[in-house]
Short mmCIF file of C-alpha atoms in Angstrom, two decimals:
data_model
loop_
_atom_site.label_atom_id
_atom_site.label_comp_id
_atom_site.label_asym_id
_atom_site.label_seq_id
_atom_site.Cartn_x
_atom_site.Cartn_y
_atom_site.Cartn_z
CA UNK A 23 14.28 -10.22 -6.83
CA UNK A 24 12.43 -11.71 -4.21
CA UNK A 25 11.85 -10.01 -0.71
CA UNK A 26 14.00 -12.66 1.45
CA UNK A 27 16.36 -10.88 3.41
CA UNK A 28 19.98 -12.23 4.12
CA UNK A 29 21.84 -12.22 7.05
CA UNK A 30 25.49 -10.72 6.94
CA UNK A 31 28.81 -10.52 8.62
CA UNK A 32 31.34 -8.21 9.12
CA UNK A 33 34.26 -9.70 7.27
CA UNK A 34 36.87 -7.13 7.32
CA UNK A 35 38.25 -3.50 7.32
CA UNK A 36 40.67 -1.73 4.46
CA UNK A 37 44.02 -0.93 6.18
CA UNK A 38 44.22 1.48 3.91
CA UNK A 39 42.28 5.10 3.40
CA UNK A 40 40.08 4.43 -0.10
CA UNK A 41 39.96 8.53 -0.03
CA UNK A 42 40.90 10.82 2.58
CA UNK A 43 39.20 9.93 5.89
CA UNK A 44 37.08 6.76 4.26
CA UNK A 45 37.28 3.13 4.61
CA UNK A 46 35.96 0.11 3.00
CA UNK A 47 34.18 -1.92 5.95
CA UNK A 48 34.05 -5.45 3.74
CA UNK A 49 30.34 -7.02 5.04
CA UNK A 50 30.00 -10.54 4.02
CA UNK A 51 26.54 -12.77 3.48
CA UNK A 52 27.07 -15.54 6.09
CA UNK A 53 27.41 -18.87 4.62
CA UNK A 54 27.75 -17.52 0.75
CA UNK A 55 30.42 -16.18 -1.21
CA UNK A 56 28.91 -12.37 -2.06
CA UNK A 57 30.45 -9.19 -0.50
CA UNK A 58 29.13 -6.05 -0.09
CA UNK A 59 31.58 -3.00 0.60
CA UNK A 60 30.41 -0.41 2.27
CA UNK A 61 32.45 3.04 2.77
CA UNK A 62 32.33 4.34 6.19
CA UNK A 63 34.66 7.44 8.01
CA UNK A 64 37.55 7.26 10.34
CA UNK A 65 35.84 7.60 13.40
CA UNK A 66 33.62 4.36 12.49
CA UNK A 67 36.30 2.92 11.29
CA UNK A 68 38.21 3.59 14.56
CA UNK A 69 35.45 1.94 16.49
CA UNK A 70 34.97 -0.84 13.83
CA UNK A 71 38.47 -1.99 14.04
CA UNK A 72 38.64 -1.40 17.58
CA UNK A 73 35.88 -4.00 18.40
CA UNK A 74 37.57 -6.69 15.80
CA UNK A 75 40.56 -7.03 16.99
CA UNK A 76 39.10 -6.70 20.64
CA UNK A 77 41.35 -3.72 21.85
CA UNK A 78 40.44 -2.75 24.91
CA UNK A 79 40.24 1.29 25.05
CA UNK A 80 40.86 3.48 28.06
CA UNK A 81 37.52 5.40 27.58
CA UNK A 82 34.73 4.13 25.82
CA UNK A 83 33.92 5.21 22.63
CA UNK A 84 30.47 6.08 21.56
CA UNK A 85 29.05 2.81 20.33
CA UNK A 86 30.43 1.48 23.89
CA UNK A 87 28.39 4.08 25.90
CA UNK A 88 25.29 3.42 23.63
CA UNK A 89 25.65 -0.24 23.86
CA UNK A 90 25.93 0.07 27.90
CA UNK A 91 23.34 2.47 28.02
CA UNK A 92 20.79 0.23 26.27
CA UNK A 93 21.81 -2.57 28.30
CA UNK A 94 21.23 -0.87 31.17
CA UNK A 95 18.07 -0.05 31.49
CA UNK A 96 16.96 -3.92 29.58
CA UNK A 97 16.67 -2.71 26.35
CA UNK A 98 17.87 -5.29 23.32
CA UNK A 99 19.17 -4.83 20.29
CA UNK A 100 17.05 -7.25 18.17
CA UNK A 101 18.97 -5.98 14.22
CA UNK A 102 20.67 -3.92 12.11
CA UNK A 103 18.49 -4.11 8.61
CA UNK A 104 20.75 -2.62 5.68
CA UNK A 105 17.25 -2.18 3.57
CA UNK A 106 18.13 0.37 0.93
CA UNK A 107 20.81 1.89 -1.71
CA UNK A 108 20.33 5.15 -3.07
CA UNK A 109 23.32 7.53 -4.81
CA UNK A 110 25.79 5.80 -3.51
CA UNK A 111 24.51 5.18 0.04
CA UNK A 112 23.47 2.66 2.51
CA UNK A 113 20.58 3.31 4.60
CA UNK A 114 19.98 1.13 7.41
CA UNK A 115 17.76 0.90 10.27
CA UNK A 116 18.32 -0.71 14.01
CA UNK A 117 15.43 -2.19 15.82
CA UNK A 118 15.31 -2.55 19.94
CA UNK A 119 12.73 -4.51 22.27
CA UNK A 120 12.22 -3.59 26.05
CA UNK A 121 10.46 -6.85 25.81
CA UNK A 122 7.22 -5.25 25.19
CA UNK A 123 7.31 -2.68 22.92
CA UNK A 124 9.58 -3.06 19.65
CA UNK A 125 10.96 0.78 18.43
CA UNK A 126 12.92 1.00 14.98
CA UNK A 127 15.25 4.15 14.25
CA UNK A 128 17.03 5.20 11.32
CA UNK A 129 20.69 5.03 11.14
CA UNK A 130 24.13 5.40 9.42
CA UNK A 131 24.90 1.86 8.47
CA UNK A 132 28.39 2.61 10.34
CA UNK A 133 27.21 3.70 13.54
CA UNK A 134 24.59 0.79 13.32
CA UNK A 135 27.15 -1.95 12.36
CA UNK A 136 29.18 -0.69 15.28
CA UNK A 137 26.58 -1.08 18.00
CA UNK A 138 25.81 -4.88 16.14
CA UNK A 139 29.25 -5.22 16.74
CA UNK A 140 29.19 -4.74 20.82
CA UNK A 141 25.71 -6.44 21.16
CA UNK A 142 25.50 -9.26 19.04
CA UNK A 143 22.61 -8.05 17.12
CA UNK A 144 22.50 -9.86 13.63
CA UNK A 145 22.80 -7.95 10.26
CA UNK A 146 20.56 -8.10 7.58
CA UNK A 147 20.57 -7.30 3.80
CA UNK A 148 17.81 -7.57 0.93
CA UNK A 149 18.41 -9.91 -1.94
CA UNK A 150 18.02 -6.70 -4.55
CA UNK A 151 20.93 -4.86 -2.20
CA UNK A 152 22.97 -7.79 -2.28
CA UNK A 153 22.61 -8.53 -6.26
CA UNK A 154 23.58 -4.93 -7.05
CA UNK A 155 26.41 -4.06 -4.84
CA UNK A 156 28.01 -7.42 -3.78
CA UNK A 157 30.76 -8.88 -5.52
CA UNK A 158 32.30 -12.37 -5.38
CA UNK A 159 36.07 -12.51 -4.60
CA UNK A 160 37.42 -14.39 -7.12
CA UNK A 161 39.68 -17.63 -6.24
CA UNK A 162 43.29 -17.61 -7.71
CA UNK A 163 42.16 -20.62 -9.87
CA UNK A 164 42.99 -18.37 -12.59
CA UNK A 165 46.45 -18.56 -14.38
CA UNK A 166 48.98 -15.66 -13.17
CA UNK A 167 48.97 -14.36 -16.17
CA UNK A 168 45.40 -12.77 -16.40
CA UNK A 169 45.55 -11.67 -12.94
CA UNK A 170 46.33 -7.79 -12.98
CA UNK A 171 49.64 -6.76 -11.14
CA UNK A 172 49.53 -4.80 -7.82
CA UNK A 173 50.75 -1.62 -10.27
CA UNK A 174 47.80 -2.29 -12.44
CA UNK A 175 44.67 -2.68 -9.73
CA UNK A 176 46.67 0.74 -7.86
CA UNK A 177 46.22 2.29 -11.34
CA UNK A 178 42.78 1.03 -11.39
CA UNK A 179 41.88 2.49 -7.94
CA UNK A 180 43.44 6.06 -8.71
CA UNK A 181 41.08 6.16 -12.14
CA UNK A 182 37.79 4.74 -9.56
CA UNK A 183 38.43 7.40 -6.59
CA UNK A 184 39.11 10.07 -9.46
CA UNK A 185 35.70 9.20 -10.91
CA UNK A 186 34.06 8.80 -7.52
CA UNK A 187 33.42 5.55 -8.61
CA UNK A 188 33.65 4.37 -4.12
CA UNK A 189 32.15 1.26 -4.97
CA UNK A 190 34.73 -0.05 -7.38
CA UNK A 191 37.22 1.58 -5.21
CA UNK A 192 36.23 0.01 -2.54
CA UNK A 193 35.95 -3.65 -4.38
CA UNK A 194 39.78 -2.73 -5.76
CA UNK A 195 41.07 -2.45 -2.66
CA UNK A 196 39.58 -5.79 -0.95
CA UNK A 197 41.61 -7.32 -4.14
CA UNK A 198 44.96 -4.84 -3.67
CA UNK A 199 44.48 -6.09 0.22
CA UNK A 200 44.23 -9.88 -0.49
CA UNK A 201 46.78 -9.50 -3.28
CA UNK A 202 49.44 -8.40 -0.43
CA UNK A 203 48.29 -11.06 1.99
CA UNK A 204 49.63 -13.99 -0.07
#
C-alpha cells in the first residue's frame, strides 16, 4: 500500500444505536465506491446529525463554540487526517494555520469530523486505512434470492455486537438501513 492519502466525506449517520450509546458515522472516499464506518457516541452523534440536516440549535454545542472560537481570532482549519487504526480505533489528527505558523493536535476522529463539519476543512484517509476497514456497498444487481432478509442481517448484527465485532456491526447496519430505504 502506497502512502497516497484519500480524501473522504461524511456520507451518513445510523438512525439506529449499533450498542448502547454508539453510532455508525458512515465516511465515504469522495468520488469512489469504498466506505469506512466509524463508531462514534451519542453526544457526537448529536452534533454530527445536527450539522447534516442543518438544525439550527438554541445554544451552541461544543464543536459550534470551537469552530467560532477558531474563527475568531483568524485561525483555519486546514484538515482532519484519519492516519491510523489500532484495536478497533480511529486515531485522527486536525491541523490549523494562523497563516504563519501551522499547529497539528491529536483528536477523537468524532470530535474532529464534527469541527470539519462546521468549517469546511477536508477529510483525509490513508490507502492502508481505507483497504482494511472500508467496504463497498453492494448494488442490488444481485437476484433476491441471495440477498439475506431483514430477519437474517438483524440476526447477523446481534451475533457481531455480541462478539464485539463494531466493525461488522457497523457495516450490517449501513445494509439493515439501506435495506429499509427501498
Amino acid at each position: 500500500m502506497g502512502h497516497r492519502r484519500i480524501r473522504l466525506k461524511v456520507l451518513g449517520l445510523s438512525t439506529e444505536q449499533i450498542t448502547q450509546g454508539a453510532y455508525a458515522l458512515i465516511l465515504a472516499e469522495v468520488n469512489g465506491p469504498v466506505r469506512i464506518p466509524v463508531i462514534i457516541a451519542e453526544n457526537e452523534a448529536r452534533s454530527i446529525a445536527a450539522r447534516m440536516e442543518r438544525i439550527a440549535l438554541p445554544r451552541p454545542l461544543a464543536h459550534d463554540l470551537f469552530a467560532s472560537f477558531a474563527k475568531a481570532f483568524g485561525i483555519a482549519m486546514e484538515e482532519v487526517f484519519i492516519h491510523k487504526f489500532e484495536d478497533g480505533i480511529f486515531h485522527s489528527e486536525i491541523s490549523f494555520t494562523d497563516g504563519e505558523r501551522r499547529v497539528t493536535f491529536d483528536s477523537r476522529t468524532s470530535d474532529a469530523i464534527a469541527i470539519a463539519m462546521r468549517t469546511g476543512a477536508p477529510i483525509y484517509t490513508t490507502e492502508q486505512i481505507l483497504h482494511e476497514c472500508g467496504f463497498v456497498m453492494e448494488e442490488s444487481s444481485t437476484t433476491e434470492q441471495q440477498e439475506p432478509t431483514l430477519e437474517e442481517l438483524q440476526q447477523q448484527l446481534d451475533e457481531a455486537i455480541e462478539h464485539e465485532n463494531y466493525e461488522e456491526a457497523s457495516r450490517i447496519t449501513a445494509i439493515i438501513n439501506k435495506k429499509k430505504n427501498i
